[in-house]
Structure formats: C-alpha cells, structure tokens
Coordinates of C-alpha atoms and ligand atoms in Angstrom, one line a residue:
M1 CA 25.1 -58.3 13.9
A2 CA 22.5 -58.6 17.0
E3 CA 21.2 -55.8 18.6
F4 CA 22.9 -54.4 21.3
H5 CA 22.0 -51.7 24.2
V6 CA 24.0 -49.3 26.3
T7 CA 22.9 -47.2 29.0
P8 CA 23.8 -46.1 32.5
W9 CA 21.6 -48.7 34.0
D10 CA 21.9 -51.7 31.7
V11 CA 24.0 -53.2 28.8
S12 CA 22.6 -56.3 26.7
G13 CA 23.6 -57.9 23.7
K14 CA 27.5 -58.1 22.0
V15 CA 28.5 -54.8 22.0
D16 CA 29.9 -53.2 18.8
Y17 CA 32.3 -50.6 20.5
D18 CA 33.2 -49.0 17.1
K19 CA 29.7 -48.2 16.3
L20 CA 29.1 -47.2 20.0
V21 CA 31.8 -44.7 19.9
K22 CA 30.1 -43.2 16.7
E23 CA 26.6 -43.3 18.3
F24 CA 27.8 -41.4 21.7
G25 CA 30.1 -38.9 19.5
T26 CA 33.3 -40.0 21.7
Q27 CA 36.6 -40.7 20.2
K28 CA 39.0 -43.9 19.8
I29 CA 42.2 -43.7 21.5
D30 CA 44.5 -44.2 18.9
E31 CA 48.2 -45.1 19.0
G32 CA 49.6 -41.6 19.2
L33 CA 47.6 -40.6 22.0
R34 CA 48.1 -44.0 23.6
S35 CA 51.9 -43.2 23.5
R36 CA 51.7 -39.8 24.7
M37 CA 49.8 -40.9 27.7
A38 CA 52.2 -43.6 28.4
K39 CA 55.4 -41.4 27.8
L40 CA 53.7 -38.3 30.3
A41 CA 53.1 -41.1 33.0
K42 CA 56.4 -42.4 32.8
K43 CA 54.8 -45.7 33.0
D44 CA 53.1 -48.2 31.1
N45 CA 49.2 -49.8 32.0
V46 CA 48.1 -53.1 30.8
M47 CA 44.4 -51.8 30.3
L48 CA 45.8 -48.6 28.1
R49 CA 48.5 -51.0 26.1
R50 CA 45.7 -53.5 25.5
E51 CA 43.0 -51.2 24.4
Y52 CA 40.7 -52.2 27.5
F53 CA 40.5 -48.3 27.8
F54 CA 39.8 -47.5 24.3
S55 CA 37.4 -44.2 23.9
H56 CA 37.7 -40.8 25.0
R57 CA 36.3 -37.2 25.3
D58 CA 39.2 -34.3 25.3
L59 CA 42.1 -36.7 26.9
N60 CA 44.2 -34.8 24.5
L61 CA 43.5 -31.5 26.3
A62 CA 43.6 -32.7 29.7
L63 CA 47.0 -33.9 28.8
D64 CA 48.1 -30.3 27.2
D65 CA 46.9 -28.9 30.9
Y66 CA 49.2 -31.3 32.5
E67 CA 52.1 -30.3 30.3
S68 CA 51.5 -26.8 30.6
G69 CA 51.6 -26.8 34.2
K70 CA 47.7 -26.1 34.5
G71 CA 47.0 -29.5 35.7
F72 CA 43.9 -31.6 35.8
F73 CA 41.7 -33.5 38.2
L74 CA 40.1 -36.9 38.4
Y75 CA 36.5 -37.9 39.5
T76 CA 35.0 -41.4 39.2
G77 CA 32.2 -42.9 41.2
R78 CA 30.0 -45.9 42.6
G79 CA 26.4 -46.6 42.8
P80 CA 26.2 -48.8 46.0
S81 CA 23.2 -51.2 44.7
G82 CA 24.9 -53.9 46.5
P83 CA 28.3 -55.4 47.0
M84 CA 31.1 -55.1 44.4
H85 CA 32.2 -57.4 41.8
I86 CA 35.5 -57.5 39.7
G87 CA 34.1 -55.5 36.8
H88 CA 33.4 -52.5 39.3
L89 CA 37.0 -52.5 40.5
V90 CA 38.5 -52.2 37.0
P91 CA 37.8 -48.3 36.5
L92 CA 39.2 -48.0 39.7
M93 CA 42.1 -49.5 39.3
F94 CA 43.0 -47.7 36.4
T95 CA 42.1 -44.5 38.3
K96 CA 45.0 -45.4 41.0
W97 CA 47.2 -45.7 38.1
L98 CA 46.3 -42.2 36.9
Q99 CA 46.6 -40.5 40.3
D100 CA 50.0 -42.4 40.9
A101 CA 51.2 -41.4 37.6
F102 CA 50.1 -37.9 37.4
G103 CA 49.7 -37.0 41.1
V104 CA 46.7 -35.3 41.2
N105 CA 43.3 -34.8 43.2
L106 CA 40.6 -37.2 43.1
Y107 CA 36.8 -37.4 44.0
I108 CA 34.7 -40.5 44.3
E109 CA 31.1 -40.1 44.4
I110 CA 29.0 -42.5 46.4
T111 CA 25.5 -42.3 44.7
D112 CA 23.4 -43.6 47.6
D113 CA 20.8 -41.3 46.2
E114 CA 20.7 -42.8 42.9
K115 CA 20.6 -46.1 43.6
F116 CA 17.7 -45.3 46.1
L117 CA 15.9 -43.6 43.2
F118 CA 16.1 -45.9 40.7
K119 CA 15.9 -49.4 42.0
R120 CA 12.5 -50.0 43.3
E121 CA 13.6 -53.2 45.1
L122 CA 16.1 -51.5 47.5
D123 CA 15.2 -49.7 50.6
W124 CA 17.4 -46.9 52.2
D125 CA 19.0 -48.7 54.9
S126 CA 20.3 -51.6 52.8
I127 CA 21.7 -48.9 50.5
Q128 CA 23.5 -47.4 53.5
K129 CA 25.0 -50.8 54.5
H130 CA 26.3 -51.4 50.9
A131 CA 27.6 -47.6 50.7
Q132 CA 29.7 -48.3 53.8
D133 CA 31.3 -51.4 52.5
N134 CA 31.5 -50.5 49.0
I135 CA 33.8 -47.5 50.4
A136 CA 35.9 -50.2 52.3
D137 CA 36.5 -51.8 49.0
I138 CA 37.4 -48.8 47.1
A139 CA 40.0 -47.3 49.9
A140 CA 41.4 -50.5 49.3
V141 CA 42.3 -49.7 46.1
G142 CA 45.1 -47.7 47.5
F143 CA 44.7 -44.3 46.6
D144 CA 46.7 -41.2 48.1
P145 CA 44.8 -40.6 51.3
D146 CA 45.6 -36.7 51.2
K147 CA 44.5 -36.4 47.6
T148 CA 41.7 -38.2 47.5
F149 CA 37.8 -37.4 48.6
I150 CA 35.2 -40.0 48.8
F151 CA 31.9 -38.7 49.7
K152 CA 28.4 -40.1 49.6
D153 CA 25.8 -37.9 47.8
S154 CA 23.2 -37.9 51.0
E155 CA 25.9 -36.4 53.0
Y156 CA 27.5 -34.1 51.2
V157 CA 24.8 -32.3 49.7
R158 CA 24.9 -29.4 51.8
N159 CA 27.9 -28.3 50.5
V160 CA 26.9 -28.5 47.0
Y161 CA 23.2 -27.8 46.8
P162 CA 23.4 -24.2 45.1
L163 CA 25.9 -25.5 42.4
M164 CA 24.0 -28.6 42.1
L165 CA 20.4 -26.3 41.4
K166 CA 22.4 -24.3 38.8
V167 CA 23.2 -27.5 36.9
A168 CA 19.6 -28.5 37.2
K169 CA 18.3 -25.2 36.0
K170 CA 20.5 -25.5 32.8
T171 CA 19.1 -28.9 32.2
T172 CA 15.6 -29.5 30.6
F173 CA 13.5 -32.2 31.0
S174 CA 13.7 -32.8 27.3
T175 CA 17.2 -33.2 27.4
T176 CA 17.1 -35.8 30.1
K177 CA 14.4 -37.8 28.1
A178 CA 16.7 -37.4 25.1
V179 CA 19.9 -38.7 26.8
F180 CA 18.5 -40.9 29.4
G181 CA 15.1 -41.9 27.9
F182 CA 13.1 -40.8 30.9
G183 CA 9.3 -40.6 30.8
N184 CA 6.4 -40.1 32.5
D185 CA 7.1 -43.0 34.8
T186 CA 10.2 -41.5 35.8
N187 CA 10.1 -40.5 39.3
I188 CA 10.9 -37.1 39.7
G189 CA 14.0 -37.7 42.1
A190 CA 15.1 -39.9 39.3
V191 CA 14.8 -37.0 36.8
F192 CA 16.6 -34.5 39.1
Y193 CA 19.6 -37.0 40.0
P194 CA 21.6 -36.3 36.9
A195 CA 22.5 -32.7 38.4
Y196 CA 24.4 -34.3 41.2
Q197 CA 26.3 -36.7 38.9
V198 CA 27.8 -33.6 36.8
V199 CA 28.3 -31.4 40.1
P200 CA 31.8 -33.0 40.9
T201 CA 33.4 -32.3 37.6
F202 CA 33.0 -28.4 38.9
F203 CA 35.0 -29.1 42.0
E204 CA 38.0 -27.4 40.6
H205 CA 38.4 -24.8 37.9
K206 CA 40.9 -27.2 36.1
R207 CA 39.6 -29.7 33.6
C208 CA 38.1 -32.8 35.0
L209 CA 39.3 -36.3 33.8
I210 CA 36.8 -39.2 34.2
P211 CA 37.8 -42.6 34.3
N212 CA 34.8 -44.8 33.7
A213 CA 33.1 -47.4 31.7
I214 CA 31.7 -46.3 28.8
D215 CA 28.2 -46.3 30.1
Q216 CA 28.6 -43.5 32.2
D217 CA 29.2 -41.2 29.0
P218 CA 25.6 -40.0 28.3
Y219 CA 25.9 -37.8 31.7
W220 CA 29.3 -35.9 30.4
R221 CA 27.2 -35.1 27.3
I222 CA 24.9 -32.8 29.5
Q223 CA 28.0 -31.8 31.4
R224 CA 30.0 -30.4 28.2
D225 CA 26.5 -28.8 27.2
I226 CA 26.4 -26.7 30.3
A227 CA 29.7 -26.4 31.5
E228 CA 31.2 -23.2 29.8
S229 CA 28.0 -21.1 30.3
L230 CA 28.4 -21.9 34.3
G231 CA 32.3 -20.9 34.1
Y232 CA 34.0 -24.0 34.2
K233 CA 35.6 -26.6 31.7
K234 CA 34.3 -29.2 29.6
T235 CA 35.0 -32.4 31.4
A236 CA 37.5 -34.8 29.6
A237 CA 36.9 -38.5 29.9
I238 CA 38.3 -42.0 29.4
H239 CA 36.1 -44.6 28.8
S240 CA 36.5 -48.4 29.1
K241 CA 34.9 -51.7 27.6
F242 CA 33.0 -53.9 30.1
L243 CA 34.4 -56.6 31.8
P244 CA 32.4 -59.6 29.9
P245 CA 29.8 -61.9 32.4
L246 CA 31.1 -65.4 33.2
T247 CA 28.7 -66.6 30.9
G248 CA 29.6 -65.4 27.6
T249 CA 30.8 -61.9 26.0
E250 CA 27.5 -60.5 25.6
G251 CA 26.4 -57.5 28.2
K252 CA 28.5 -56.6 31.0
M253 CA 29.5 -58.4 34.2
S254 CA 26.3 -57.3 36.8
A255 CA 25.3 -57.1 39.7
S256 CA 21.8 -58.4 38.9
V257 CA 22.8 -61.6 37.5
A258 CA 24.6 -63.0 40.7
D259 CA 26.2 -66.4 39.4
T260 CA 28.0 -64.4 36.2
A261 CA 29.8 -62.1 38.3
V262 CA 33.0 -62.9 40.7
W263 CA 32.2 -60.9 43.6
L264 CA 34.9 -59.4 45.9
T265 CA 33.9 -61.2 48.6
D266 CA 33.8 -64.6 46.8
D267 CA 36.3 -67.1 48.9
E268 CA 38.5 -69.3 46.9
K269 CA 36.4 -72.6 46.2
T270 CA 33.6 -70.2 45.5
V271 CA 36.0 -68.4 42.5
A272 CA 36.8 -71.9 41.3
K273 CA 33.5 -73.6 41.3
K274 CA 32.1 -70.4 39.5
V275 CA 34.6 -70.1 36.9
N276 CA 34.7 -74.2 36.2
K277 CA 30.9 -74.1 36.1
Y278 CA 29.8 -70.8 34.5
A279 CA 32.9 -69.3 32.4
F280 CA 31.8 -69.5 29.0
S281 CA 34.6 -71.4 26.8
G282 CA 35.9 -71.0 23.5
G283 CA 37.5 -74.7 23.7
Q284 CA 36.1 -77.9 21.9
A285 CA 33.4 -80.5 23.4
T286 CA 35.7 -83.3 23.8
V287 CA 39.5 -83.7 24.8
E288 CA 40.2 -85.5 21.2
E289 CA 38.7 -82.5 19.4
H290 CA 40.6 -79.8 21.1
R291 CA 43.8 -81.3 20.6
K292 CA 42.8 -81.5 16.8
L293 CA 41.1 -78.4 16.7
G294 CA 42.2 -76.0 19.0
G295 CA 40.2 -73.5 21.0
N296 CA 39.1 -70.1 20.2
P297 CA 40.4 -67.6 22.8
D298 CA 38.2 -64.6 21.1
I299 CA 35.0 -65.9 22.6
D300 CA 36.7 -67.6 25.8
V301 CA 35.7 -65.3 28.7
P302 CA 38.8 -67.1 30.7
F303 CA 41.1 -65.9 27.9
Q304 CA 39.2 -62.1 28.0
W305 CA 39.6 -62.0 31.6
L306 CA 43.5 -62.6 31.5
S307 CA 44.0 -60.2 28.5
I308 CA 42.1 -57.5 30.1
M309 CA 44.0 -57.4 33.2
F310 CA 44.9 -61.0 35.2
E311 CA 47.8 -61.7 33.1
P312 CA 49.9 -58.4 32.5
D313 CA 52.8 -60.0 31.2
D314 CA 52.8 -60.2 27.1
E315 CA 54.7 -62.8 26.3
K316 CA 53.1 -65.0 29.0
L317 CA 49.7 -64.0 27.8
A318 CA 51.0 -64.8 23.9
E319 CA 52.0 -68.0 25.0
I320 CA 48.8 -68.9 26.6
E321 CA 47.1 -68.0 23.3
A322 CA 49.2 -69.9 21.2
N323 CA 48.7 -73.0 23.3
Y324 CA 45.4 -72.7 23.4
R325 CA 44.8 -72.0 20.0
S326 CA 47.0 -75.1 19.0
G327 CA 45.1 -77.5 21.2
K328 CA 47.9 -78.0 23.5
L329 CA 46.1 -76.3 26.4
L330 CA 42.9 -77.5 27.6
T331 CA 39.6 -75.5 28.7
G332 CA 40.2 -76.8 32.0
E333 CA 43.9 -75.9 32.1
L334 CA 43.4 -72.5 31.0
K335 CA 40.3 -72.0 33.6
Q336 CA 42.9 -73.1 36.2
I337 CA 45.4 -70.3 35.0
L338 CA 42.5 -68.0 35.9
I339 CA 41.2 -69.3 39.2
A340 CA 44.8 -68.9 40.4
K341 CA 45.0 -65.3 39.5
I342 CA 41.8 -64.2 40.6
N343 CA 42.5 -65.7 44.1
E344 CA 45.5 -64.3 44.6
F345 CA 44.2 -60.7 43.6
L346 CA 41.0 -61.1 45.9
V347 CA 43.2 -62.6 48.9
E348 CA 45.4 -59.6 48.9
H349 CA 42.7 -57.0 48.0
R350 CA 40.8 -58.7 51.1
E351 CA 43.7 -57.7 53.4
R352 CA 43.9 -54.5 52.1
K353 CA 40.2 -53.6 52.9
K354 CA 40.7 -55.1 56.5
K355 CA 43.6 -52.6 56.8
A356 CA 41.9 -49.7 55.1
V357 CA 39.3 -49.9 57.5
T358 CA 41.1 -50.4 60.9
G359 CA 44.5 -48.5 59.8
G360 CA 42.2 -45.1 59.3
T361 CA 42.4 -44.6 55.4
V362 CA 39.0 -44.7 55.0
E363 CA 38.4 -41.9 57.8
K364 CA 41.2 -39.9 55.8
M365 CA 39.4 -40.3 52.6
M366 CA 36.0 -39.1 54.0
K367 CA 36.6 -36.9 56.7
T368 CA 40.4 -35.9 57.9
G369 CA 42.9 -36.1 55.2
K370 CA 44.0 -32.9 53.7
L371 CA 41.6 -32.8 50.6
A372 CA 38.8 -34.2 52.5
K373 CA 39.1 -31.6 55.2
K374 CA 39.1 -28.7 52.7
M375 CA 36.1 -30.1 50.9
W376 CA 34.2 -30.1 54.1
E377 CA 35.0 -26.6 54.5
T378 CA 34.3 -25.4 51.1
N379 CA 30.8 -24.3 50.3
F380 CA 30.0 -24.6 46.3
E381 CA 27.8 -22.1 44.8
Ligands
TYM401 P1 28.4 -48.1 39.2 O1 28.3 -48.4 40.2 O2 27.2 -48.8 38.2 O3 29.6 -48.6 38.5 C1 30.8 -47.9 39.2 C2 31.8 -48.1 37.8 O4 32.2 -49.5 37.2 C3 32.1 -49.4 35.9 N1 31.1 -50.7 35.6 C4 32.1 -51.7 34.8 N2 33.1 -51.5 34.1 C5 33.9 -52.5 33.6 N3 33.0 -53.7 33.5 C6 31.9 -53.9 34.1 N4 31.0 -54.9 33.9 C7 31.3 -52.8 34.9 N5 30.2 -52.3 35.7 C8 30.1 -51.1 35.7 C9 31.1 -47.9 35.7 O5 31.2 -47.9 34.5 C10 31.4 -47.2 36.4 O6 32.6 -46.5 36.3 N6 26.2 -43.8 38.1 C11 27.5 -44.1 38.5 C12 28.1 -43.9 39.8 C13 28.9 -42.7 39.6 C14 30.2 -42.6 38.7 C15 30.2 -41.0 38.8 C16 30.4 -43.6 37.8 C17 28.6 -41.1 40.1 N7 29.5 -40.6 39.6 C18 31.9 -40.6 37.8 C19 31.8 -43.0 37.1 C20 32.1 -41.8 37.2 C21 27.1 -45.7 38.9 O7 26.1 -46.5 39.2 O8 28.3 -46.6 38.7

C-alpha cells in the first residue's frame, strides 16, 4: 500500500483509515455505539449510518452525560483561507444534525489568526474577507441562532486571553514538535496558535463533543493531556473521513487545488463541466467494454460522493450501484445523477446564505442571539 500522510494542514496518498485510527489512538465507532447514538438522537443520519463518521474519542461518555442529564456541548471550526468547498460543509451538516437531535449549545471558531500564521501567501485583509464570506456560508447551514456562537479569533481574543495563557503554559514546545512536527523554521505565532484551538473546549464545564474530519485530531490529543489539570473534562470527538477530491480517492478535497474541488459558489454550468472533465471514473474506456465488464463504484468518485451524502436513499443507492457494476448504467449517466444532486443542493444553499445575511441570522449567531450575547459578557480565566 502506498504511503499516506495526514496532518491538520495536509492530506496526501490513499488514506488507510484503520491504520490511521491506530496511529492516532482513536477508536472506531462500532455497531453498538452507532445504534445507541441513532436511538438517543431519535433520528437517523446518513453519514453515521454509512460509516462516513467512523472514529471517535469518548463519544460513549458524551452520550452517558446526555442520558444522565449532565449534558454536553458542541464545538467545531473553520480556517478562513479562501472560499469554502463542499468538503468543508460536511462536518457542519453533521453538526447541525447533532444540534437538532440533542438541543445543545454550539461554538464555531473562525481561525483568522491560524490562516494568517500558517499560510505565507495570505495577507490579513484577504483573510478577513474570506472569514466574512465563510461565516455566511456556515450560518446558512441552519443552526439554532440562540444556541450558536460563531466567533472570529482576532475579535474574541480579549475574552479568552487569560485562559489561553493557561493552556499555553501547560503545553511545551517539545509536545507541539511531536504532535504537529513544528521545528526551528516554524514562526512563533504558529507555535502559540494551538492554545487557541484548545480554548473553546473549555467554554462550558460540561463535556465538549467535537465533530470534525480526522485531520484535526492532533489538537484534541493536547487538550486531553491538560484538561483535567485545569479543572475541565477531556473533550470527546467524532471524526469523519475525507470527502475525496474529484480527481480520485487519494488525499482530500482541498482548497489548494481549485479544479479538484466543488466550491459553494460554483454555478450549474461550472459544476457540470468540472464533474464531466475531472471526476475520476471507475468505468471502462469504451461504452462496449463498459456494457460487457461493468464499472467499479469503489474507486468511482461520483459514486463515492453519492454514497457519502448526495443520495441518502439506501434503495436508490443500491440500485445505482448494481446498475453500474453490471454495465447497465454508463459513466456519463452516473455523472449526470451527481451533477443534478450537487446543483440542487448548491442552489438551495446559496438561497439560504443570502437569507442568513439579510435576515439577521449571522448577526444573531455572532452578537445578538441568546448564547452570543452571554459569550460577549463572559471573560474566561
Ligand atoms: P479547515 O478550515 O481546514 O476545515 C474545516 C473543517 O472541515 C474539515 N475538512 C474536511 N472534511 C471532509 N472532507 C474534506 N475534504 C475536508 N477538508 C476539511 C476539517 O476537518 C474541519 O473539521 N484548524 C481548523 C479550524 C478549527 C476547527 C476547530 C475545526 C478550529 N477549531 C474545531 C474543527 C473543530 C481548520 O483550519 O479547518
């Protein structure tokens, strides 16, 4: 098997998720835990059912806390390095399902500082523009405006600085070297930044549950090492795999390779063009061969995307899979199914985004909603 590499900044190669779980020291979500969660949530979720969210830390404890009435809260985030693609929306959609199901508070960190420090080519002004636009995309996902606080690191820092210092004081350079691979050429802002990504796990004394793709897990290792000594609980986390780039099942859909991603701003023609041109196909080279030999959905990106989120109906997905394997369904036809689904999704998303800005939802989640208001009145020490 080819080498693969997963860090919070970069994913390359064909990820062996079983191996990654061992390497990171997380646990796979087994059938028992999956059905417990669906039962408590009182509704099903396609990404959980199809094992796209596949790994966790202490998810069972977060569910225990929910059942015993102690409760938990949610925390996730986004680094505003550019416009958002569909891959970025995946953990957020799952987070919305969690908030709806469990009725809990949610904190969303927008790490303008992180992207400034880690991306040499990005200047402050463009990051601020991306942050503003990303926040509108995030608000469009439809979280509860009175139970959701979206904050930009550079703005909220005065409310959390003493707590951040406590986290920083507990974290040695040698830990960050081991966890993130920092070295002598890492700027000192970047070395300090992880303290800020840990801080929101302490916004409440309840247990925190973090929905994210597994690339962010290294931060939670640090959190879990120091949480109890600061008087808080070790965070729980639930991890997804990566939405693959259009070009194949290696790596992740990434902002740095524009044509391999579908952006939330891509119009209908662009989506069709991209999927037709770049989407890696498990089909055969000619129609005759395809009819005879059939296609391979396991390596086919359009099929993978349908199965991760765009075709939630199990029967329909099974039919697509069978027809593709048998050669009845051609590559071009499979791509058309995906194109229609993505476009339907994006048109609705953009409509919701417009409304989130003009209807005041963004304002509520950042400043005037119940939770946001309370957070601006709180100083963490
Ligand atoms: P960022 O902006 O790189 O990514 C935001 C979220 O999207 C996930 N993600 C993906 N999920 C599926 N498929 C993909 N191709 C894909 N690419 C990215 C990431 O795992 C993440 O959940 N440092 C963070 C910001 C942050 C954060 C957090 C994220 C701050 N606090 C707490 C999660 C939880 C970052 O730059 O994310």
